[in-house]
Amino acid sequence: MKALVCDEPGRLSLVSRPEPVRKDGEVLVRIRHVGICGTDFHIFAGKHPFLEYPRVMGHELSGTVEEAPAGSRLKAGEPVYVVPYLSCGACQACRKGLTNACCNIRVLGVHCDGGMADYVSVPEQNVVPTGGIPLEDAAMIEFLAIGAHGVKRGNLGAQDRVLVTGSGPIGMSAIIFAKARGAHVTVMDTREDRLAFAVERLGADEILMADEGAESEADRRTGGEFYDVVIDATGNAVPMQRGFHFLNHGARYVLLSVVRQDITFADPEFHKREVTLLASRNAQPDDFAEVVRQIEAGRVPTRALNTHRGRLEDAVELFSQWSRPETGVIKAILEV
């Protein structure tokens, strides 16, 4: 089969390698579409802290069942998406149902080879029928589930005034699912094009430029009350720390972002507001199901999100193009 390998930072190769051998309890999936994630760009740039090269990237996957175990609920040819978090099922996190935070988790395309290839073989519980969702759209379910999980962690409701910081794909997914819960959503970023997209295509209520006057402007707009929930999706330690300045009393702060640096904040301000600080990691099965429900209900503008398309055969050249900010990529999808 053909596979796209990141040999080392900045170097990709399209190679031929043996097809994976399906193990007991696994499903062999013929990959049809692969979404390109910020994680993949970080791997390509040599910025991912948990990765060893060479690596086949790709964890936003859809395809068709090639071969399933005897008696499986899945049938050959059935359209499916892949949940890329391979959890052990036995650790203390898994025993609590926190498979997204498994102590021994392996993520396809990061800790082990992923789906930028013709085939991948994964445990049956990680393969889910798409229903009526087109396979191209199904390749976006995983990144959307990240935002859905963060919104769930923040326990958002229609009564909440929410600030989403960072309007990349993960921030956009948080906007979509915050709006699905009826919240009033403000989006903060430095990019005017992304802010305009958030309002025009995702239904965000307000925008806030992430300039030096953002705190005073937020103070003015909210009558000094600031926000009930802040969701950070910037992937940068400086704005993550700045997010503490936008919290009201009793607020929840959800960190979708993860960075290698320490995050610090003023403890007296944190305590007097009785703020709840929440990490949000990966997603859980009910988050994937929520994404499917919202896509089927027409509340996710999949065509607008999928801004760039290409073939796996052309990915070596396309990856370099798509990694440049001026290309304007929101979500690029490879066809296999």
PDB file of C-alpha atoms in Angstrom, residues 34 41 55-56 101 127 145 194 197-198 217 233 237 239 244 253 259 269 278 293 301 306 321 325:
ATOM      1  CA  VAL A  34      -7.795  12.235   6.028  1.00  0.00           C
ATOM      2  CA  PHE A  41       1.657  20.574  10.957  1.00  0.00           C
ATOM      3  CA  ARG A  55       5.958   8.527  11.474  1.00  0.00           C
ATOM      4  CA  VAL A  56       2.893   8.041   9.295  1.00  0.00           C
ATOM      5  CA  ALA A 101      -7.233  10.447  29.340  1.00  0.00           C
ATOM      6  CA  VAL A 127     -14.610   2.140  14.257  1.00  0.00           C
ATOM      7  CA  ALA A 145     -15.354  16.407  18.850  1.00  0.00           C
ATOM      8  CA  ARG A 194     -10.967  34.344  11.047  1.00  0.00           C
ATOM      9  CA  PHE A 197     -15.701  33.800   9.408  1.00  0.00           C
ATOM     10  CA  ALA A 198     -16.706  33.065  13.003  1.00  0.00           C
ATOM     11  CA  GLU A 217     -13.131  46.689  25.804  1.00  0.00           C
ATOM     12  CA  ALA A 233      -7.879  27.403  21.847  1.00  0.00           C
ATOM     13  CA  ALA A 237       1.124  30.167  26.727  1.00  0.00           C
ATOM     14  CA  PRO A 239      -2.795  34.240  25.664  1.00  0.00           C
ATOM     15  CA  PHE A 244      -7.561  34.635  33.371  1.00  0.00           C
ATOM     16  CA  TYR A 253     -11.912  28.450  32.387  1.00  0.00           C
ATOM     17  CA  VAL A 259       1.706  23.806  25.757  1.00  0.00           C
ATOM     18  CA  GLU A 269      -7.721  36.963  41.870  1.00  0.00           C
ATOM     19  CA  LEU A 278     -10.609  22.763  33.594  1.00  0.00           C
ATOM     20  CA  ARG A 293     -26.111  14.771  15.652  1.00  0.00           C
ATOM     21  CA  PRO A 301     -21.071  24.208   8.020  1.00  0.00           C
ATOM     22  CA  ASN A 306     -13.273  22.267   4.407  1.00  0.00           C
ATOM     23  CA  GLN A 321       1.793  24.892   0.824  1.00  0.00           C
ATOM     24  CA  PRO A 325      -0.656  30.889   7.101  1.00  0.00           C
TER      25      PRO A 325
END
